[in-house]
CSV table of C-alpha atoms and ligand atoms in Angstrom, one decimal:
chain,number,residue,atom,x,y,z
H,51,MET,CA,21.1,8.0,-17.4
H,52,ARG,CA,21.0,4.3,-17.5
H,53,LYS,CA,24.7,4.0,-18.3
H,54,GLY,CA,25.5,6.4,-15.4
H,55,TRP,CA,23.6,4.3,-12.9
H,56,LYS,CA,25.3,1.0,-14.2
H,57,GLN,CA,28.7,2.6,-13.9
H,58,ARG,CA,28.0,3.8,-10.4
H,59,ALA,CA,26.6,0.4,-9.3
H,60,ALA,CA,29.5,-1.4,-10.9
H,61,ALA,CA,31.9,0.8,-9.0
H,62,VAL,CA,30.3,0.1,-5.6
H,63,ALA,CA,30.0,-3.6,-6.4
H,64,ALA,CA,33.7,-3.7,-7.4
H,65,LEU,CA,34.6,-2.0,-4.1
H,66,LEU,CA,32.6,-4.5,-2.1
H,67,ALA,CA,34.0,-7.5,-4.0
H,68,GLY,CA,37.6,-6.3,-3.8
H,69,LEU,CA,37.4,-5.9,-0.1
H,70,ALA,CA,36.1,-9.4,0.6
H,71,LEU,CA,39.2,-11.4,0.3
H,72,PRO,CA,41.7,-9.3,2.3
H,73,LEU,CA,39.1,-9.1,5.1
H,74,ALA,CA,38.5,-12.8,5.1
H,75,GLY,CA,42.2,-13.5,5.2
H,76,ALA,CA,42.9,-11.0,7.9
H,77,HIS,CA,40.3,-12.3,10.4
H,78,ALA,CA,39.6,-15.8,9.5
H,79,GLN,CA,42.0,-17.5,11.9
H,80,SER,CA,43.0,-15.2,14.6
H,81,VAL,CA,40.0,-13.5,16.1
H,82,ASP,CA,38.1,-14.7,19.2
H,83,TYR,CA,34.6,-13.7,17.9
H,84,GLN,CA,32.9,-15.0,21.1
H,85,ALA,CA,34.9,-12.5,23.1
H,86,VAL,CA,34.1,-9.8,20.6
H,87,VAL,CA,30.3,-10.2,20.9
H,88,ASP,CA,30.6,-10.6,24.7
H,89,ARG,CA,32.5,-7.4,25.0
H,90,ALA,CA,30.1,-5.4,22.8
H,91,HIS,CA,27.1,-6.8,24.8
H,92,ALA,CA,28.7,-5.9,28.1
H,93,LYS,CA,29.7,-2.5,27.0
H,94,PHE,CA,26.2,-1.3,26.0
H,95,LYS,CA,23.8,-3.4,28.0
H,96,ASP,CA,23.3,-0.7,30.6
H,97,ASN,CA,22.6,2.0,27.9
H,98,ASN,CA,18.9,2.9,28.4
H,99,GLU,CA,18.6,5.7,26.0
H,100,GLY,CA,15.7,5.9,23.5
H,101,ALA,CA,12.3,4.2,23.8
H,102,ASN,CA,10.4,1.4,22.1
H,103,ALA,CA,8.6,2.4,18.9
H,104,ASP,CA,5.0,2.9,19.9
H,105,TYR,CA,3.2,3.8,16.7
H,106,ILE,CA,2.7,0.1,16.3
H,107,PRO,CA,1.1,-0.7,19.7
H,108,ALA,CA,2.5,-4.3,20.0
H,109,LEU,CA,6.1,-3.0,19.7
H,110,ASP,CA,5.6,-0.9,22.8
H,111,GLU,CA,4.8,-4.0,24.8
H,112,VAL,CA,8.2,-5.7,24.1
H,113,ASP,CA,10.5,-5.9,27.0
H,114,PRO,CA,12.8,-2.9,26.4
H,115,ASP,CA,15.8,-4.5,28.2
H,116,LEU,CA,16.2,-7.3,25.7
H,117,PHE,CA,19.6,-7.2,24.0
H,118,ALA,CA,21.4,-9.5,21.7
H,119,VAL,CA,24.6,-9.3,19.7
H,120,VAL,CA,25.5,-12.0,17.2
H,121,ILE,CA,28.2,-12.7,14.6
H,122,VAL,CA,27.6,-15.3,12.0
H,123,THR,CA,30.7,-15.9,9.8
H,124,ARG,CA,30.6,-16.7,6.1
H,125,GLY,CA,31.4,-20.3,7.0
H,126,GLY,CA,28.3,-20.5,9.2
H,127,GLN,CA,29.9,-20.3,12.7
H,128,VAL,CA,27.6,-18.5,15.2
H,129,TYR,CA,28.8,-16.4,18.1
H,130,ALA,CA,26.0,-15.0,20.3
H,131,ALA,CA,25.7,-12.9,23.4
H,132,GLY,CA,22.5,-12.0,25.3
H,133,ASP,CA,18.9,-12.7,24.2
H,134,ALA,CA,19.9,-14.2,20.9
H,135,ASP,CA,17.0,-16.6,20.7
H,136,HIS,CA,14.3,-14.1,21.6
H,137,ARG,CA,12.0,-13.7,18.5
H,138,PHE,CA,11.2,-10.1,17.6
H,139,SER,CA,9.4,-8.7,14.5
H,140,ILE,CA,11.8,-8.2,11.7
H,141,GLN,CA,10.1,-5.0,10.6
H,142,SER,CA,12.2,-3.0,8.0
H,143,VAL,CA,15.2,-5.4,8.3
H,144,SER,CA,13.0,-7.5,6.0
H,145,LYS,CA,13.2,-5.0,3.1
H,146,PRO,CA,16.5,-6.1,1.5
H,147,PHE,CA,15.4,-9.7,1.6
H,148,THR,CA,12.2,-9.1,-0.4
H,149,ALA,CA,14.3,-6.9,-2.8
H,150,GLY,CA,16.7,-9.8,-3.1
H,151,LEU,CA,14.0,-12.3,-3.9
H,152,VAL,CA,12.5,-10.0,-6.6
H,153,MET,CA,16.0,-9.4,-8.1
H,154,GLU,CA,16.6,-13.2,-8.2
H,155,ASP,CA,13.3,-13.8,-9.9
H,156,GLN,CA,13.1,-10.8,-12.3
H,157,GLY,CA,16.7,-9.6,-12.8
H,158,ILE,CA,18.7,-6.7,-11.5
H,159,ASP,CA,17.0,-4.1,-13.8
H,160,ALA,CA,13.6,-4.9,-12.4
H,161,ILE,CA,14.3,-3.1,-9.1
H,162,ARG,CA,16.2,-0.2,-10.7
H,163,ASP,CA,13.5,0.4,-13.3
H,164,LYS,CA,10.3,-0.3,-11.3
H,165,ILE,CA,11.4,1.1,-7.9
H,166,GLY,CA,14.7,3.0,-8.0
H,167,VAL,CA,18.0,2.8,-6.1
H,168,GLU,CA,18.5,6.4,-4.8
H,169,PRO,CA,18.4,7.2,-1.1
H,170,THR,CA,15.7,9.7,-0.1
H,171,GLY,CA,17.4,11.4,2.9
H,172,MET,CA,14.0,11.4,4.5
H,173,PRO,CA,12.1,9.3,7.1
H,174,PHE,CA,11.3,5.7,6.0
H,175,ASN,CA,7.6,6.5,5.6
H,176,SER,CA,7.9,9.8,3.9
H,177,ILE,CA,5.1,10.9,1.6
H,178,ILE,CA,7.0,14.1,0.6
H,179,ALA,CA,9.7,11.7,-0.8
H,180,ILE,CA,7.1,10.1,-3.1
H,181,GLU,CA,5.8,13.5,-4.3
H,182,GLN,CA,9.2,15.0,-4.9
H,183,ASP,CA,10.7,12.8,-7.5
H,184,GLU,CA,9.2,10.9,-10.5
H,185,ALA,CA,10.8,7.7,-9.4
H,186,ARG,CA,8.2,7.9,-6.5
H,187,SER,CA,9.1,4.7,-4.6
H,188,ARG,CA,12.8,5.7,-4.7
H,189,ASN,CA,14.4,2.6,-3.4
H,190,PRO,CA,13.3,-0.8,-2.0
H,191,LEU,CA,14.4,0.0,1.6
H,192,VAL,CA,11.9,2.7,2.4
H,193,ASN,CA,8.2,1.9,2.9
H,194,ALA,CA,7.1,3.0,-0.5
H,195,GLY,CA,9.7,1.0,-2.3
H,196,ALA,CA,9.3,-2.0,-0.1
H,197,ILE,CA,5.5,-2.1,-0.7
H,198,ALA,CA,6.3,-1.8,-4.4
H,199,ALA,CA,8.7,-4.7,-4.1
H,200,VAL,CA,6.0,-6.8,-2.5
H,201,SER,CA,3.6,-5.9,-5.3
H,202,MET,CA,6.2,-7.1,-7.9
H,203,ILE,CA,6.1,-10.6,-6.6
H,204,LYS,CA,4.3,-12.8,-9.1
H,205,ALA,CA,1.4,-14.2,-7.3
H,206,LYS,CA,-2.3,-14.8,-8.0
H,207,ASP,CA,-3.5,-13.7,-4.6
H,208,ALA,CA,-2.4,-12.5,-1.2
H,209,ARG,CA,-1.8,-16.0,0.2
H,210,GLN,CA,0.6,-16.9,-2.6
H,211,ARG,CA,2.4,-13.6,-2.3
H,212,TRP,CA,2.9,-14.1,1.4
H,213,GLN,CA,4.0,-17.7,1.0
H,214,TYR,CA,6.6,-16.6,-1.5
H,215,ILE,CA,8.0,-14.2,1.1
H,216,VAL,CA,8.0,-16.6,4.0
H,217,ASP,CA,9.5,-19.4,2.0
H,218,GLY,CA,12.2,-17.1,0.6
H,219,TYR,CA,13.1,-15.7,4.0
H,220,SER,CA,13.3,-19.2,5.4
H,221,GLU,CA,15.8,-20.0,2.7
H,222,PHE,CA,17.9,-17.0,3.7
H,223,ALA,CA,17.7,-18.1,7.4
H,224,GLY,CA,18.2,-21.9,6.6
H,225,GLU,CA,15.2,-22.7,8.8
H,226,LYS,CA,11.5,-22.2,8.8
H,227,LEU,CA,10.4,-18.8,9.9
H,228,SER,CA,6.8,-17.7,10.9
H,229,LEU,CA,4.6,-14.8,11.7
H,230,LEU,CA,4.3,-13.0,15.0
H,231,GLU,CA,0.5,-12.9,14.9
H,232,ASP,CA,0.0,-10.3,17.7
H,233,VAL,CA,2.4,-7.8,15.9
H,234,TYR,CA,0.6,-8.4,12.6
H,235,VAL,CA,-2.8,-7.8,14.1
H,236,SER,CA,-1.6,-4.7,15.9
H,237,GLU,CA,0.1,-3.3,12.8
H,238,ALA,CA,-2.7,-4.2,10.4
H,239,GLU,CA,-5.2,-2.2,12.6
H,240,THR,CA,-3.0,0.9,12.5
H,241,ASN,CA,-1.2,1.0,9.2
H,242,TYR,CA,-3.3,3.8,7.5
H,243,ARG,CA,-0.2,5.7,6.5
H,244,ASN,CA,1.2,2.7,4.6
H,245,ARG,CA,-2.2,2.2,2.9
H,246,ALA,CA,-2.0,5.8,1.8
H,247,ILE,CA,1.5,5.3,0.4
H,248,ALA,CA,0.4,2.2,-1.5
H,249,HIS,CA,-2.6,4.1,-3.0
H,250,LEU,CA,-0.4,7.1,-3.9
H,251,LEU,CA,2.1,4.8,-5.7
H,252,TYR,CA,-0.7,3.0,-7.5
H,253,ASN,CA,-2.0,6.4,-8.7
H,254,TYR,CA,1.4,7.1,-10.2
H,255,GLY,CA,1.7,3.7,-11.8
H,256,ARG,CA,4.5,2.6,-9.5
H,257,LEU,CA,2.7,-0.1,-7.6
H,258,TYR,CA,2.1,-3.4,-9.4
H,259,SER,CA,-0.7,-5.2,-7.6
H,260,GLU,CA,-3.9,-4.2,-5.8
H,261,PRO,CA,-2.8,-1.6,-3.2
H,262,LEU,CA,-4.5,-3.0,-0.1
H,263,GLU,CA,-3.3,-6.5,-0.9
H,264,ALA,CA,0.3,-5.3,-1.3
H,265,THR,CA,0.1,-3.3,2.0
H,266,ASP,CA,-1.4,-6.3,3.9
H,267,VAL,CA,1.3,-8.7,2.7
H,268,TYR,CA,4.0,-6.1,3.4
H,269,THR,CA,2.6,-5.7,7.0
H,270,LYS,CA,2.9,-9.5,7.4
H,271,GLN,CA,6.4,-9.4,6.1
H,272,CYS,CA,7.3,-6.8,8.8
H,273,SER,CA,5.6,-8.9,11.4
H,274,LEU,CA,7.7,-12.0,10.7
H,275,GLY,CA,9.4,-13.3,13.8
H,276,VAL,CA,13.2,-13.7,13.8
H,277,SER,CA,15.8,-14.1,16.5
H,278,ALA,CA,19.1,-12.2,16.4
H,279,ARG,CA,20.7,-15.6,15.6
H,280,GLN,CA,18.4,-16.2,12.7
H,281,LEU,CA,18.8,-12.7,11.4
H,282,GLY,CA,22.6,-13.1,11.6
H,283,MET,CA,22.3,-16.2,9.4
H,284,MET,CA,20.1,-14.3,6.9
H,285,GLY,CA,22.9,-11.7,6.8
H,286,ALA,CA,25.6,-14.3,6.5
H,287,THR,CA,23.8,-15.6,3.4
H,288,LEU,CA,24.4,-12.2,1.9
H,289,ALA,CA,28.0,-12.2,3.3
H,290,ASN,CA,28.5,-15.5,1.6
H,291,TRP,CA,27.3,-14.0,-1.8
H,292,GLY,CA,23.8,-15.5,-1.7
H,293,THR,CA,24.4,-19.1,-0.5
H,294,ASN,CA,23.2,-20.0,3.0
H,295,PRO,CA,26.3,-21.1,4.9
H,296,ALA,CA,24.5,-23.7,6.9
H,297,THR,CA,22.4,-25.4,4.3
H,298,GLY,CA,24.6,-24.7,1.3
H,299,ARG,CA,21.6,-23.7,-0.7
H,300,LYS,CA,21.9,-20.8,-3.1
H,301,VAL,CA,19.2,-18.2,-2.5
H,302,MET,CA,20.4,-15.4,-4.7
H,303,ARG,CA,22.9,-15.0,-7.5
H,304,LYS,CA,26.2,-13.7,-6.5
H,305,GLU,CA,26.2,-10.8,-8.8
H,306,TYR,CA,22.8,-9.6,-7.5
H,307,VAL,CA,24.1,-9.6,-3.9
H,308,ASP,CA,26.7,-7.0,-5.0
H,309,GLU,CA,23.9,-4.7,-6.1
H,310,LEU,CA,21.8,-5.4,-3.1
H,311,LEU,CA,24.6,-4.5,-0.7
H,312,ALA,CA,25.2,-1.3,-2.7
H,313,ILE,CA,21.5,-0.4,-2.1
H,314,MET,CA,21.9,-1.2,1.6
H,315,MET,CA,25.0,0.9,1.9
H,316,MET,CA,23.1,3.9,0.4
H,317,ALA,CA,19.7,3.5,2.0
H,318,GLY,CA,19.7,0.9,4.8
H,319,PHE,CA,19.8,3.2,7.8
H,320,TYR,CA,16.9,5.5,7.4
H,321,ASP,CA,17.8,9.1,7.3
H,322,GLU,CA,21.0,8.4,9.4
H,323,VAL,CA,22.7,6.5,6.6
H,324,GLY,CA,25.4,9.1,6.2
H,325,VAL,CA,26.4,9.0,9.8
H,326,TRP,CA,26.3,5.2,9.7
H,327,ALA,CA,28.6,5.1,6.7
H,328,TYR,CA,30.9,7.5,8.5
H,329,ASP,CA,31.0,5.6,11.8
H,330,ALA,CA,30.5,1.9,10.8
H,331,GLY,CA,31.1,1.8,7.1
H,332,LEU,CA,29.1,-1.3,6.4
H,333,PRO,CA,26.0,-2.1,4.4
H,334,ALA,CA,23.2,-2.7,6.9
H,335,LYS,CA,19.5,-2.6,7.4
H,336,THR,CA,17.7,-1.5,10.5
H,337,GLY,CA,14.1,-1.9,11.7
H,338,VAL,CA,11.8,-0.2,14.3
H,339,GLY,CA,11.4,-3.6,16.1
H,340,GLY,CA,15.0,-3.0,17.3
H,341,GLY,CA,16.8,-5.3,14.9
H,342,ILE,CA,19.8,-4.4,12.7
H,343,VAL,CA,21.8,-6.6,10.4
H,344,ALA,CA,25.2,-5.4,9.0
H,345,VAL,CA,27.0,-7.3,6.3
H,346,VAL,CA,30.8,-7.5,5.9
H,347,PRO,CA,31.0,-8.8,2.3
H,348,GLY,CA,32.7,-12.1,2.0
H,349,GLN,CA,33.3,-12.3,5.7
H,350,MET,CA,30.5,-12.2,8.1
H,351,ALA,CA,27.2,-10.7,9.3
H,352,ILE,CA,26.7,-8.9,12.5
H,353,ALA,CA,23.1,-8.9,13.9
H,354,ALA,CA,22.0,-7.1,17.0
H,355,PHE,CA,18.6,-6.5,18.6
H,356,SER,CA,17.3,-4.2,21.4
H,357,PRO,CA,13.9,-2.5,21.4
H,358,ARG,CA,14.7,1.1,22.4
H,359,VAL,CA,15.1,3.2,19.3
H,360,ASN,CA,16.1,6.8,18.6
H,361,GLU,CA,14.2,9.5,16.7
H,362,ALA,CA,15.1,8.0,13.3
H,363,GLY,CA,13.9,4.5,14.4
H,364,ASN,CA,17.3,2.9,14.9
H,365,SER,CA,17.9,0.7,17.9
H,366,ILE,CA,20.5,2.5,20.0
H,367,ARG,CA,22.1,-0.4,21.7
H,368,ALA,CA,22.2,-2.5,18.4
H,369,MET,CA,23.7,0.4,16.5
H,370,LEU,CA,26.4,1.1,19.1
H,371,ALA,CA,27.2,-2.6,19.4
H,372,ILE,CA,27.7,-3.1,15.7
H,373,GLN,CA,29.6,0.1,15.3
H,374,HIS,CA,31.9,-1.0,18.2
H,375,ILE,CA,32.6,-4.3,16.6
H,376,SER,CA,33.2,-2.6,13.2
H,377,GLU,CA,35.8,-0.4,14.8
H,378,GLU,CA,37.4,-3.1,17.0
H,379,LEU,CA,37.8,-5.5,14.0
H,380,ASN,CA,38.6,-2.7,11.5
H,381,LEU,CA,35.7,-3.7,9.3
H,382,SER,CA,34.6,-0.5,7.7
H,383,LEU,CA,34.8,-0.8,3.9
H,384,PHE,CA,36.4,2.6,3.8
H,385,LYS,CA,39.2,2.3,6.2
H,386,SER,CA,42.5,3.6,5.1
H,387,GLY,CA,45.4,1.1,4.9
H,388,LYS,CA,43.1,-1.7,3.7
H,389,HIS,CA,43.7,-1.4,0.0
P,210,LIG,N1,6.2,-2.1,9.5
P,210,LIG,C1,6.9,-0.8,9.7
P,210,LIG,C2,6.2,0.3,8.9
P,210,LIG,O1,5.8,0.0,7.8
P,210,LIG,C3,8.3,-0.9,9.4
P,210,LIG,C4,9.1,0.4,9.8
P,210,LIG,C5,10.5,0.2,10.0
P,210,LIG,O2,11.0,-0.8,10.6
P,210,LIG,O3,11.2,1.0,9.5
P,210,LIG,O4,6.0,1.4,9.4
């Protein structure tokens, strides 16, 4: 079983790595990225489908018309359109970054063994998914696996655990990030389902610190404020194989980024990941705050933000904008004629 997983992960990693160079070469010089983000922004700015997520009360208060589209290249050039400096709560877009920090600290097998790397095909906060399979947490990009990843951080208390996350994310972004206190308070007051998930995992031996502490730090992680520009830089650190393009600091080992992108490809888009792979063909992570980051390995990150989400919890404008850019620049990892 272990061998099968390694072979599969190696195959996806090889696909991602093999695509990087031709992509970088094809687009590095010739594309006017500012025009690309401007076009994507203009095309979808009047789309008013969906609604703010409201199960976290503070998210319902965010201006639904905000919209940003950003490209950050592997070299650190930033191209932004719209409200690219507005800070929103990162929510589930945080999940790959904590998984990355845990991989970096504890090795690639830690995530596979203690959480899992299989998509659930179910909503991000599914309890049925936990009950259905002995892996329980399933992967680090659903709530169960993300709370488990937080619990794996080596820390003596909640303060240290949170500090580890905020410092690590700031390294990914290349600048200091901080909490959106109002979102945190609102989510902490209403996160009963996540508390239940944490206790259930603990019951099954798949949570590795005290459940309420892990849930609280996870809630803070989701309430971290980022702008689309900052999120783009975090993604560009992954596109640049773990080294922040602006600071030059290595946040993650290159070979672990391969594996992280494989998990993002399989599980980054809630239960719409199949359609996303079909339409955009890029490893990505989405969040109910309206943010999405997609990574073009070895080339760039595309980040977008707009608060109105669909039934699955994906920002409609952000999704359409990234998909449009992927099509316009021929970025899907699976496009024919590329290999
Ligand atoms: N903090 C949110 C939750 O745990 C994150 C959900 C999401 O963005 O998918 O429900």
